[in-house]
Coordinates of C-alpha atoms (C1' of nucleotides) in Angstrom, one line a residue:
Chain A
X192 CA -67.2 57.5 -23.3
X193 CA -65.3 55.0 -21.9
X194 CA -65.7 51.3 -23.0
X195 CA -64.9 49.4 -20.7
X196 CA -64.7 45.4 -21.2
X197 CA -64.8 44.3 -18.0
X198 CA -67.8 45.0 -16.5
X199 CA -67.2 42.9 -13.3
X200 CA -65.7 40.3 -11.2
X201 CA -68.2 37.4 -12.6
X202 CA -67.5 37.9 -16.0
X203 CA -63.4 37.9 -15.2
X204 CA -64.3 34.4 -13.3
X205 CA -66.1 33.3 -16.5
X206 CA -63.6 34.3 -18.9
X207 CA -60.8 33.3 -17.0
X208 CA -61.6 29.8 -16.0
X209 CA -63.8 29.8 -19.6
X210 CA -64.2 31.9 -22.8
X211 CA -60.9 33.5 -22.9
X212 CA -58.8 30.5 -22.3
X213 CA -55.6 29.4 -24.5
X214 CA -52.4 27.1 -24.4
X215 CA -49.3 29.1 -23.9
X216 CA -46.3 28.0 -25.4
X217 CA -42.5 28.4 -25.0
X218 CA -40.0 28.0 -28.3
X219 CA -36.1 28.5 -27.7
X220 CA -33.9 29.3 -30.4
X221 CA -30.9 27.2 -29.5
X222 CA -27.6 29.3 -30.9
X223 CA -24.3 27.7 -30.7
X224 CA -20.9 28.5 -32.6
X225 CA -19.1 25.9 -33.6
X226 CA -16.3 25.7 -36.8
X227 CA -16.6 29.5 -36.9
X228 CA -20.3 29.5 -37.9
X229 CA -23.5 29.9 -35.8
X230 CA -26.1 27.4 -35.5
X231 CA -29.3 26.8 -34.0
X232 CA -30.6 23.6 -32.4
X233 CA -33.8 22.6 -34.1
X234 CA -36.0 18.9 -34.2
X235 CA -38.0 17.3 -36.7
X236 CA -41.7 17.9 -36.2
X237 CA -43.5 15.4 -35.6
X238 CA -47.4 16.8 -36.0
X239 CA -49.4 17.3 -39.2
X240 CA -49.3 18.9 -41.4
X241 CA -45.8 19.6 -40.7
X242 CA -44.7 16.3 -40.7
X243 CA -41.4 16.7 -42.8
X244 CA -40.4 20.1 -41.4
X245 CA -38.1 21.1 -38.9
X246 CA -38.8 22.8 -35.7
X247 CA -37.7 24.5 -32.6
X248 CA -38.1 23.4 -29.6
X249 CA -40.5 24.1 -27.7
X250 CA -43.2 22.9 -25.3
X251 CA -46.8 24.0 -23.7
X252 CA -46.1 25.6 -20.2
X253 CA -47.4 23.4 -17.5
X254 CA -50.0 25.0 -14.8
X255 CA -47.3 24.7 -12.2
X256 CA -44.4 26.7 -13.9
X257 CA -43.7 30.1 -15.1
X258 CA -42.6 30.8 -19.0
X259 CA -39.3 30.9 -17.4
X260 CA -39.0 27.7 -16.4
X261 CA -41.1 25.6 -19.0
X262 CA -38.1 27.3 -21.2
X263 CA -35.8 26.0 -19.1
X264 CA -37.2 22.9 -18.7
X265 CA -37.1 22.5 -22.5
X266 CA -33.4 23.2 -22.6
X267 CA -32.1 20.9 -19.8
X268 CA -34.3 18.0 -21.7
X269 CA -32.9 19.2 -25.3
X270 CA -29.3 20.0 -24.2
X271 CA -29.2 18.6 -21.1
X272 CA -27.7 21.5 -19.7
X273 CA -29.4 23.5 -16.8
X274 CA -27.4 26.6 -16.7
X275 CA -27.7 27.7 -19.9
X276 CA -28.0 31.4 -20.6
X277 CA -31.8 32.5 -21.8
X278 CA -33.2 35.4 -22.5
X279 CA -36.9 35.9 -23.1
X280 CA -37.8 38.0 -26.5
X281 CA -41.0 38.2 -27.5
X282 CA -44.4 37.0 -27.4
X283 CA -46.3 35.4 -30.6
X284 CA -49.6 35.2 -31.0
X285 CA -51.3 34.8 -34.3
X286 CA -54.7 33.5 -33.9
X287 CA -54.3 31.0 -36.6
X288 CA -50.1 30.1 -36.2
X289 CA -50.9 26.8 -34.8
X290 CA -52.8 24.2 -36.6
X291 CA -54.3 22.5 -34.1
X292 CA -56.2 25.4 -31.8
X293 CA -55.2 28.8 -30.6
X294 CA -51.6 28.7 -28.8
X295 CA -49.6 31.8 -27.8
X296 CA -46.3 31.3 -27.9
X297 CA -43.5 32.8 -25.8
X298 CA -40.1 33.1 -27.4
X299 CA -36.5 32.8 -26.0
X300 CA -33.3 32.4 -27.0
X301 CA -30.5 30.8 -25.4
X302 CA -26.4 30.2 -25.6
X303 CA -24.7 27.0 -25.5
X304 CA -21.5 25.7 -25.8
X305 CA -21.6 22.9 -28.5
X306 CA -18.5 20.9 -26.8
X307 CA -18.1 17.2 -26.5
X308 CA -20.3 16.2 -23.5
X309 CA -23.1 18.3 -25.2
X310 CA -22.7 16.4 -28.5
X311 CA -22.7 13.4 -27.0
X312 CA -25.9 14.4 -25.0
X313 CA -28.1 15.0 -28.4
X314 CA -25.7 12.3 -30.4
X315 CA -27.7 9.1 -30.2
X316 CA -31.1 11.6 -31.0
X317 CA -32.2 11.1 -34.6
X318 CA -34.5 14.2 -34.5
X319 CA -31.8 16.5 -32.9
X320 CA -29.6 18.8 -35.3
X321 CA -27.3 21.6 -35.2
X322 CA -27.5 23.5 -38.9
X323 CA -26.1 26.8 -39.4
X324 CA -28.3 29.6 -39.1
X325 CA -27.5 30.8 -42.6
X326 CA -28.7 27.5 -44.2
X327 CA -32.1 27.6 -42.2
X328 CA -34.1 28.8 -44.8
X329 CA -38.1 27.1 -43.7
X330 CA -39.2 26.2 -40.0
X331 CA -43.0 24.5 -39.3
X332 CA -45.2 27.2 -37.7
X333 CA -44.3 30.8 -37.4
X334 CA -41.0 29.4 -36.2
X335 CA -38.9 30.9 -39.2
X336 CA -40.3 34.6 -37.9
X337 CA -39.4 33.7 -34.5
X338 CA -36.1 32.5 -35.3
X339 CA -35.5 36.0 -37.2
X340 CA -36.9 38.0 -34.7
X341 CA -34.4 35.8 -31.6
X342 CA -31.2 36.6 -34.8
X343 CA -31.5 40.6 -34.5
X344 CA -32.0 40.4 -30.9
X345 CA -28.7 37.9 -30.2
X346 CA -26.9 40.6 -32.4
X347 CA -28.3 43.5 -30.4
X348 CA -27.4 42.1 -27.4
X349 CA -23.7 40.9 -28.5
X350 CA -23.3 44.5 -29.4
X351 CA -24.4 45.9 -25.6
X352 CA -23.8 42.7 -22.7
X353 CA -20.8 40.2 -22.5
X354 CA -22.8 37.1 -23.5
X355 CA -20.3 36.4 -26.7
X356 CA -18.0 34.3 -24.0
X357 CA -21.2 31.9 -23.4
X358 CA -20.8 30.8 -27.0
X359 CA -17.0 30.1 -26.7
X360 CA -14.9 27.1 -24.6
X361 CA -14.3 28.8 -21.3
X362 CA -10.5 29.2 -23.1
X363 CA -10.3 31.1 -26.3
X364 CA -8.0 33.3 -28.2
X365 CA -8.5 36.8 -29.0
X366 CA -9.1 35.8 -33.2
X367 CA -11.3 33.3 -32.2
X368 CA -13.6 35.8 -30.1
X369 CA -13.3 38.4 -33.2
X370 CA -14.6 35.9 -35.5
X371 CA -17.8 35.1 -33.7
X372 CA -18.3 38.9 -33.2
X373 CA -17.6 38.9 -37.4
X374 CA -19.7 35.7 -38.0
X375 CA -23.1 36.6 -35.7
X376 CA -23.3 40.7 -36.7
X377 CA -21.8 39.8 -40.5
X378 CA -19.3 42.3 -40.1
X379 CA -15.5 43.2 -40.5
X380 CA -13.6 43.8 -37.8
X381 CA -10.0 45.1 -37.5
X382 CA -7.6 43.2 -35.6
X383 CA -5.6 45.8 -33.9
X384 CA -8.5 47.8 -32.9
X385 CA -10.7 44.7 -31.8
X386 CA -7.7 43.6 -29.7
X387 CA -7.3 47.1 -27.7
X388 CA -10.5 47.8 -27.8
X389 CA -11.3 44.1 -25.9
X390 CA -8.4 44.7 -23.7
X391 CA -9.3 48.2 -22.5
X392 CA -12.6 46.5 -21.4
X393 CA -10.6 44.7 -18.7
X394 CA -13.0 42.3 -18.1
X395 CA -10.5 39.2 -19.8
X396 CA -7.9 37.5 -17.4
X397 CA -5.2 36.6 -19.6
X398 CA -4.5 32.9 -18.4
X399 CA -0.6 32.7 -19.2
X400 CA -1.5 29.6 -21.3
X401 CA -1.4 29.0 -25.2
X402 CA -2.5 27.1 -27.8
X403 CA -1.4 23.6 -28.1
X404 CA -0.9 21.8 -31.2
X405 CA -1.6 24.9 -33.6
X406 CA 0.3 24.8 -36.6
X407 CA 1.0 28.3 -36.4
X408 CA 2.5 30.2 -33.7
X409 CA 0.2 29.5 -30.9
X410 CA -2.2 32.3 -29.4
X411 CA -2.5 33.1 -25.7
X412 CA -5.5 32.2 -23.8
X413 CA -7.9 34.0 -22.5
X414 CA -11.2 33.7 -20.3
X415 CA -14.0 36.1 -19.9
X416 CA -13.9 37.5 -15.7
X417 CA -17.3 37.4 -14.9
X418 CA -16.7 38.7 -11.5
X419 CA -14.8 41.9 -11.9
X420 CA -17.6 42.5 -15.0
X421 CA -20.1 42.2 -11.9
X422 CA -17.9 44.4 -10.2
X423 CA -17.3 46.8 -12.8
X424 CA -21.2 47.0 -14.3
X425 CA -22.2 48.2 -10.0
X426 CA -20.0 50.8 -10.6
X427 CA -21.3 52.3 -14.1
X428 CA -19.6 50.7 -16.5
X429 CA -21.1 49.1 -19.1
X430 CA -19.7 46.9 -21.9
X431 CA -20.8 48.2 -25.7
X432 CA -18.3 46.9 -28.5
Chain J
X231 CA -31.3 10.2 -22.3
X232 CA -33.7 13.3 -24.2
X233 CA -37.0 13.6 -22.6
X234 CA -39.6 14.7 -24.7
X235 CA -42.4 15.5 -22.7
X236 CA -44.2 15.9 -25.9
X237 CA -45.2 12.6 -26.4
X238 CA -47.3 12.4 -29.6
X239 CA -50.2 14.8 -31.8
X240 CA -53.3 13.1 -28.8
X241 CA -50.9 14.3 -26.2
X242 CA -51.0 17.6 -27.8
X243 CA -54.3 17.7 -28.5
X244 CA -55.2 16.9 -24.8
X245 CA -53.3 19.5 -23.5
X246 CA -54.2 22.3 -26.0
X247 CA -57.7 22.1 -25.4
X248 CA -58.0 20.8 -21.7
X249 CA -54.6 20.7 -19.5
X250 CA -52.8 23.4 -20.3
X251 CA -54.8 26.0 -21.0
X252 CA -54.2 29.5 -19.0
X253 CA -56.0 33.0 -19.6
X254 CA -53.8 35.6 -21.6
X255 CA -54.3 39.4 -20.5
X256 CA -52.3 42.5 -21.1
X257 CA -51.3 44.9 -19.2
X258 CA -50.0 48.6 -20.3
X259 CA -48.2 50.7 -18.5
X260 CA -49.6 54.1 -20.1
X261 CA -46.9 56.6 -20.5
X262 CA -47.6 60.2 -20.1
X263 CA -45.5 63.5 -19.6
X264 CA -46.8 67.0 -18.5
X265 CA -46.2 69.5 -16.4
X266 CA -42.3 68.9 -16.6
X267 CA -43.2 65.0 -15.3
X268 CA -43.6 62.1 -16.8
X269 CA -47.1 59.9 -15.7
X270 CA -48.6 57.0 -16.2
X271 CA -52.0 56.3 -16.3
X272 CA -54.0 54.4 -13.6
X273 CA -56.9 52.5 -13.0
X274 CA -59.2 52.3 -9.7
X275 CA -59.0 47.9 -9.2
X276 CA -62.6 46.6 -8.5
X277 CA -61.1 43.3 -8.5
X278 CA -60.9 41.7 -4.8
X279 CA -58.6 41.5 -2.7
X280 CA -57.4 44.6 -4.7
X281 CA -60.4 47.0 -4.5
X282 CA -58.7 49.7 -2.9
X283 CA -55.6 49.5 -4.7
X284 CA -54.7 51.1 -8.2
X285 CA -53.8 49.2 -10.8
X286 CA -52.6 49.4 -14.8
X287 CA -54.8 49.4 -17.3
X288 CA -55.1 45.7 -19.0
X289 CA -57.9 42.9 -20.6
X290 CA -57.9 39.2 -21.3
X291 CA -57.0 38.4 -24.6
X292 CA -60.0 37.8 -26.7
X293 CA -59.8 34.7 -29.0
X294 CA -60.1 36.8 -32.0
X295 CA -57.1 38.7 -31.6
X296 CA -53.3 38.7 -31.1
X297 CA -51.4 40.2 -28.1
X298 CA -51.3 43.3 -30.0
X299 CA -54.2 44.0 -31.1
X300 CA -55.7 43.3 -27.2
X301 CA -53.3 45.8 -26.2
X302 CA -54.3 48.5 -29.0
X303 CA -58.2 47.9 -28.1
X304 CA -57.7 48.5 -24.4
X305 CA -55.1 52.0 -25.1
X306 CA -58.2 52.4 -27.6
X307 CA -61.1 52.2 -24.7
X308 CA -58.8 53.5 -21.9
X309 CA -57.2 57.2 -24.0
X310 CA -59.4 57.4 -26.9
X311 CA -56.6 56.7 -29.2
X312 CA -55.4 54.6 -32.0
X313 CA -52.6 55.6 -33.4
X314 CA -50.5 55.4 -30.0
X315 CA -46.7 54.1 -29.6
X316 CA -47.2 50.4 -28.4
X317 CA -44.1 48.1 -27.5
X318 CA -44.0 45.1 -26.3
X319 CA -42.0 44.6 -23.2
X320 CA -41.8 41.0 -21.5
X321 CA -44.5 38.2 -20.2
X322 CA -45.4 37.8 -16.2
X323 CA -46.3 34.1 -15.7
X324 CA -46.1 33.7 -11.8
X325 CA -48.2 30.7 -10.9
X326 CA -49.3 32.8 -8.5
X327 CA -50.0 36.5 -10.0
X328 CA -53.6 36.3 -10.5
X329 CA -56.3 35.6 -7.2
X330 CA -58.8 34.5 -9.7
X331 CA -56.5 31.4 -11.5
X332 CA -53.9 31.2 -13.8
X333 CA -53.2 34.5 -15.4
X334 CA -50.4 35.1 -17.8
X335 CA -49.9 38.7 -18.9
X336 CA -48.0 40.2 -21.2
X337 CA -47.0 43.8 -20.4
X338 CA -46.6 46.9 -23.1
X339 CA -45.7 50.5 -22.4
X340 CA -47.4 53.1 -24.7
X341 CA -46.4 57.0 -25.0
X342 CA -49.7 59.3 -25.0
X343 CA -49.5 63.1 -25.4
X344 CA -51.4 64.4 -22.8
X345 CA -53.3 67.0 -24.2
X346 CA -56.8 68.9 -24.3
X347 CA -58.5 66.1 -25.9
X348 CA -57.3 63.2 -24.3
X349 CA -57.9 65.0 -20.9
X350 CA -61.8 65.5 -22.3
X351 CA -61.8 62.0 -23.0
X352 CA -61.1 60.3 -19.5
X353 CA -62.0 63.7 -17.6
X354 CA -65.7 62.2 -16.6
X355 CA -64.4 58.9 -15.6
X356 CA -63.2 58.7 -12.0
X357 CA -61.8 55.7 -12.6
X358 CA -58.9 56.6 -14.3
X359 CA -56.1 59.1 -12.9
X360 CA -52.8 60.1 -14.1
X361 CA -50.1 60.0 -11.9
X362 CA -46.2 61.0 -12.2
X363 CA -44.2 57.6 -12.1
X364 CA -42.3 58.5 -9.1
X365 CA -45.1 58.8 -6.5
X366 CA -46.4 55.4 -7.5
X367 CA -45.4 53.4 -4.6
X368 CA -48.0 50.4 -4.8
X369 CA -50.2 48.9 -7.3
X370 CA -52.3 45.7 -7.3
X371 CA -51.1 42.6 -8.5
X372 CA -47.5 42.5 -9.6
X373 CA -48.2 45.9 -11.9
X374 CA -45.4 47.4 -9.6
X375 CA -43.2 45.1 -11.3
X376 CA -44.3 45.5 -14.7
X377 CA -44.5 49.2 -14.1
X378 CA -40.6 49.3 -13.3
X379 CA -39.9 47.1 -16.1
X380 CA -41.7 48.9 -18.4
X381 CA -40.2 52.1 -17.0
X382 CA -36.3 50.7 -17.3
X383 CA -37.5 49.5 -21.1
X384 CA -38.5 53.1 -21.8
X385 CA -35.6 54.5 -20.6
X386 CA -33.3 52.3 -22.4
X387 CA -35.4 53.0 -25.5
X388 CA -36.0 56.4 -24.9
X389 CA -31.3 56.7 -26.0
X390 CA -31.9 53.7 -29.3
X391 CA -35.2 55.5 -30.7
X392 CA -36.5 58.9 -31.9
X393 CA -39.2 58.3 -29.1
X394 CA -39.2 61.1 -26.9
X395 CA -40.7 63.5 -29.6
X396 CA -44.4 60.9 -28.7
X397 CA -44.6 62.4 -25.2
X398 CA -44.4 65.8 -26.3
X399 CA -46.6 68.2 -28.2
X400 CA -46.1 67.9 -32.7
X401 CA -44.6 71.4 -32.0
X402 CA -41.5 71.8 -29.4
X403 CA -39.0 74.3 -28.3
X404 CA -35.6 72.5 -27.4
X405 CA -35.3 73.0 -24.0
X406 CA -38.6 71.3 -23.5
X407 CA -37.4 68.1 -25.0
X408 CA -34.4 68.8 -22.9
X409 CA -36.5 68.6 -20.2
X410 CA -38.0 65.3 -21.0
X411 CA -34.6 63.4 -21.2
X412 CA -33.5 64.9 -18.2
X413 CA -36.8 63.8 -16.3
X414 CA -37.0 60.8 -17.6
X415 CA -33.2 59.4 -17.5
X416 CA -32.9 60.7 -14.3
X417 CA -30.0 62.8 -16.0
X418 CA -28.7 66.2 -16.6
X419 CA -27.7 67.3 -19.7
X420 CA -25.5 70.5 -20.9
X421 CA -27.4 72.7 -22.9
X422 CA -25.4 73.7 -25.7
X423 CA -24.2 70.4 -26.3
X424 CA -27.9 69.1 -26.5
X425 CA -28.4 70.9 -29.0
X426 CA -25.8 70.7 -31.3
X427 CA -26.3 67.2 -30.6
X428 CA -29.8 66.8 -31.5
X429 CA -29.2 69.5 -34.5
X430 CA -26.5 67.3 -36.0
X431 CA -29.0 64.7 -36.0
X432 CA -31.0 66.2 -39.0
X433 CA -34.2 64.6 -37.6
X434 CA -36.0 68.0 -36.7
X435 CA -37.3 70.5 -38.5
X436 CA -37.1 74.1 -37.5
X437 CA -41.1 75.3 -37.9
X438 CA -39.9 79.2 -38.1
X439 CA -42.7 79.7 -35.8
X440 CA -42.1 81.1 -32.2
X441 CA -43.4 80.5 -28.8
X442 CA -46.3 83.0 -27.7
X443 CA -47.0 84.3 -24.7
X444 CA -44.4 83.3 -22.6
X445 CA -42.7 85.3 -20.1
X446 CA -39.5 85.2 -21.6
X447 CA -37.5 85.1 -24.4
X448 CA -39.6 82.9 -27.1
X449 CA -38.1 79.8 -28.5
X450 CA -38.4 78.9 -31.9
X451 CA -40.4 75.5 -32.3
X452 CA -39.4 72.4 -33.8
X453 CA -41.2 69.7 -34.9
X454 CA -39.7 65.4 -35.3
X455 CA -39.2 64.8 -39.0
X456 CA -40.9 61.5 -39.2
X457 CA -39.7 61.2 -43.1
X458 CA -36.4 62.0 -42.7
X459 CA -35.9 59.7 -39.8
X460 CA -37.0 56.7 -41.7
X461 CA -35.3 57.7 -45.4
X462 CA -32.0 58.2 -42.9
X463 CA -32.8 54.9 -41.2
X464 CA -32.9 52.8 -43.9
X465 CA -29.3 54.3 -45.2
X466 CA -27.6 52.8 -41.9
X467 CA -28.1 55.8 -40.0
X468 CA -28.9 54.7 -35.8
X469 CA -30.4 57.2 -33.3
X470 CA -28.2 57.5 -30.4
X471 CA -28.6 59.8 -27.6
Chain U
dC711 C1' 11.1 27.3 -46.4
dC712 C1' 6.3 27.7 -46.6
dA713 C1' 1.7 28.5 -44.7
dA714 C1' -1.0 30.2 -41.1
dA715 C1' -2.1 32.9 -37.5
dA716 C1' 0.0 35.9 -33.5
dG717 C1' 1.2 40.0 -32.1
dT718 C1' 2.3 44.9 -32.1
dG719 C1' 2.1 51.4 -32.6
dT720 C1' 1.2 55.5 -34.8
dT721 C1' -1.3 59.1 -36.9
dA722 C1' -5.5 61.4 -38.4
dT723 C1' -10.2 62.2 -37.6
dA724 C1' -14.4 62.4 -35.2
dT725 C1' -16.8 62.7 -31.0
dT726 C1' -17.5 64.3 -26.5
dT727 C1' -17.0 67.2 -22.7
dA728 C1' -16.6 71.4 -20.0
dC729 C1' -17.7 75.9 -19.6
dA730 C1' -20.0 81.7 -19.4
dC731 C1' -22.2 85.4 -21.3
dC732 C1' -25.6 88.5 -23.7
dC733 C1' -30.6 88.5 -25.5
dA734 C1' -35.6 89.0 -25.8
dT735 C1' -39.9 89.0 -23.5
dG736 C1' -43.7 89.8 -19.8
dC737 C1' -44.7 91.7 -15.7
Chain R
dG1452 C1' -35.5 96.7 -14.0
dC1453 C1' -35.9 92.1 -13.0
dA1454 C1' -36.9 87.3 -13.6
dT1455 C1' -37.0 83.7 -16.9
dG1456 C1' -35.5 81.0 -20.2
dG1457 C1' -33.2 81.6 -25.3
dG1458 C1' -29.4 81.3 -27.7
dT1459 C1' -24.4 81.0 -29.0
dG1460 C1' -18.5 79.0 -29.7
dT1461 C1' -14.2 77.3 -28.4
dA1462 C1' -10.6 74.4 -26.7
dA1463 C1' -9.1 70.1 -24.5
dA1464 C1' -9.7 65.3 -23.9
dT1465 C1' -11.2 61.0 -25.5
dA1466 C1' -12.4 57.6 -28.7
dT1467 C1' -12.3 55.6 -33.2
dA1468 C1' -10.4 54.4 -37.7
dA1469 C1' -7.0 53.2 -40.9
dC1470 C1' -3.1 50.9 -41.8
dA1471 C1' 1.8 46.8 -42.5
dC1472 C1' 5.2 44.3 -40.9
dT1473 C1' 7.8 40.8 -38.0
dT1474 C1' 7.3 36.5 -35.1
dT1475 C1' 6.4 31.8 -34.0
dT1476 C1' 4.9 27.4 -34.9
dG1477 C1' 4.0 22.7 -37.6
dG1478 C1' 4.6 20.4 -41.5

DNA sequence: CCAAAAGTGTTATATTTACACCCATGC
DNA sequence: GCATGGGTGTAAATATAACACTTTTGG
């Protein structure tokens, strides 16, 4: 026997505009590296009971907009930044994970550059902080799950797309990119091999330039080519460190 | 300037229960393989303007239950089963996807062995009809979309996960799961390497049992070694194909 | 001259690829 | 006896892993 629940177009009219109705949600988990450690952008919360907690950020999707842009509407407003990088991860829906009524949440994360013009975009906002992702210990809502969940899949995806560069100044050192690889998969890399394994890739332009103002012997500069990556990913290749 | 479009907890309380509410459904894209092809499982629409179209198998979300659990109750009416191989791929939230209203849908793929049984259980129904992934050129809604996503998702996971082994009957001969990477990848693969390969893996056990009947040299049959997969997993050891 | 990071090669090991023939069974 | 898939090993090429010292700069 088959059951089947939907018996026929009136009841889908009923439950759709009726019964079976919910608020859908979006929540990013903000990363950004900054003083070799990875953070995550989150807000105080402003609704009971979790009045003293922190939060992500997040909003309910409008009628008008997909779950793709109500994210990246969130972001611009948050970060002020429209191109960030998102990626959508995974739905949430615990019948009771919101205290005020049934809300499904859709969960993203995205990649910023914490740089100057950012900070001073979120710098005058009391309820805005970075905080290390180590150090994030309790969220309001489910939003400590979700931040877990967004973690293993940034360090899946570090391991298997060139998105690492997204989290860097357009200009960085070859050390530099090995520590954010060390830092986000909390692992140890060797340099040699990290360097010739990064170079073989060819998808870095070295830019002839180097450090200024180190006190050290100054690294060259590098930048991630995102057009012979393009180039190279139509023809087969595909980047996996 | 931050915009918080979240104004304050009545704000949020308006739009939870009035503005912003949308219907949740699910759609699965019902994974199959037989024959030496791998299926999916299809649905006669009775939804206008879609009656004569085909569609995947999906429900609203009921209050009462999460994402998951929606998705587990429809594999549950649709194949008969409940212990099935559910993952969850990615929302569709076009304004736009749904004649009826807003409709946001969150898609799963889910591996089946198609076998006496199952075939019993849908085999009165003409609603529901297997058919190999490759001849399915057109489906209502945007379930072609979902359908292709589902399908890269499965293929991707298909290299990452000790999944194949779902699709196939508990006992196999080697060339037969051959067969289903090959098919499914799109890929051909060397014999004797596939083996050793999948040998050196120490995932399958050999059942000392032989094929009968066949026409041909019998294979010996193996069978996926759930236990050792996970006591192996949890010592660092990653399935890669 | 000291501290700090930059930069550079070689060797051993493991993994992957390519490739061809004889075997057992049913008809 | 023939068609069909079952089953096996080796060598070459490639990729990965381990490892230590000299160089350049600022202070």
């Amino acid at each position: 026997m088959i059951v089947n629940s939907i018996q026929n177009i009136n009841s889908w009219i009923t439950q759709i505009h009726n019964d079976f109705k919910a608020a859908v949600s979006v929540d990013c988990v903000i990363f950004g590296y900054d003083d070799s450690s990875l953070k995550i952008l989150i807000s105080r919360c402003d609704m009971p009971p979790y009045e003293n907690e922190l939060s992500l950020l997040g909003d309910l999707v409008h009628p008008d907009e997909t779950t793709d842009e109500a994210a990246k509407r969130v972001l611009l407003a948050k970060t002020g930044f429209d191109d960030v990088y998102l990626d959508q991860v995974q739905v949430f829906s615990s019948t009771d994970r919101h205290p005020l009524g049934r809300v499904i949440t859709v969960a993203y994360y995205s990649l910023v550059k914490i740089d100057d013009d950012h900070l001073a975009h979120i710098g005058s906002n009391d309820f805005l902080l970075w905080k290390p992702v180590y150090e994030v210990s309790s969220l309001a809502f489910d939003h400590i799950e979700i931040m877990q969940t967004c973690l293993r899949k940034l360090q899946k995806q570090l391991r298997e797309q060139p998105i690492g560069f997204k989290l860097l100044p357009k200009k960085f050192s070859l050390l530099q990119l090995q520590r954010l690889y060390e830092v986000i998969l909390n692992i140890k890399l060797d340099k040699r091999n990290f360097r010739r394994k990064l170079k073989s890739l060819g998808i870095l332009k070295e830019l002839g330039e180097i450090q200024e103002s180190v006190s050290h012997r100054p690294a060259s500069l590098y930048a991630f080519d995102e057009k012979i990556y393009e180039k190279k990913k139509k023809s087969g290749f595909s980047f996996e460190l």
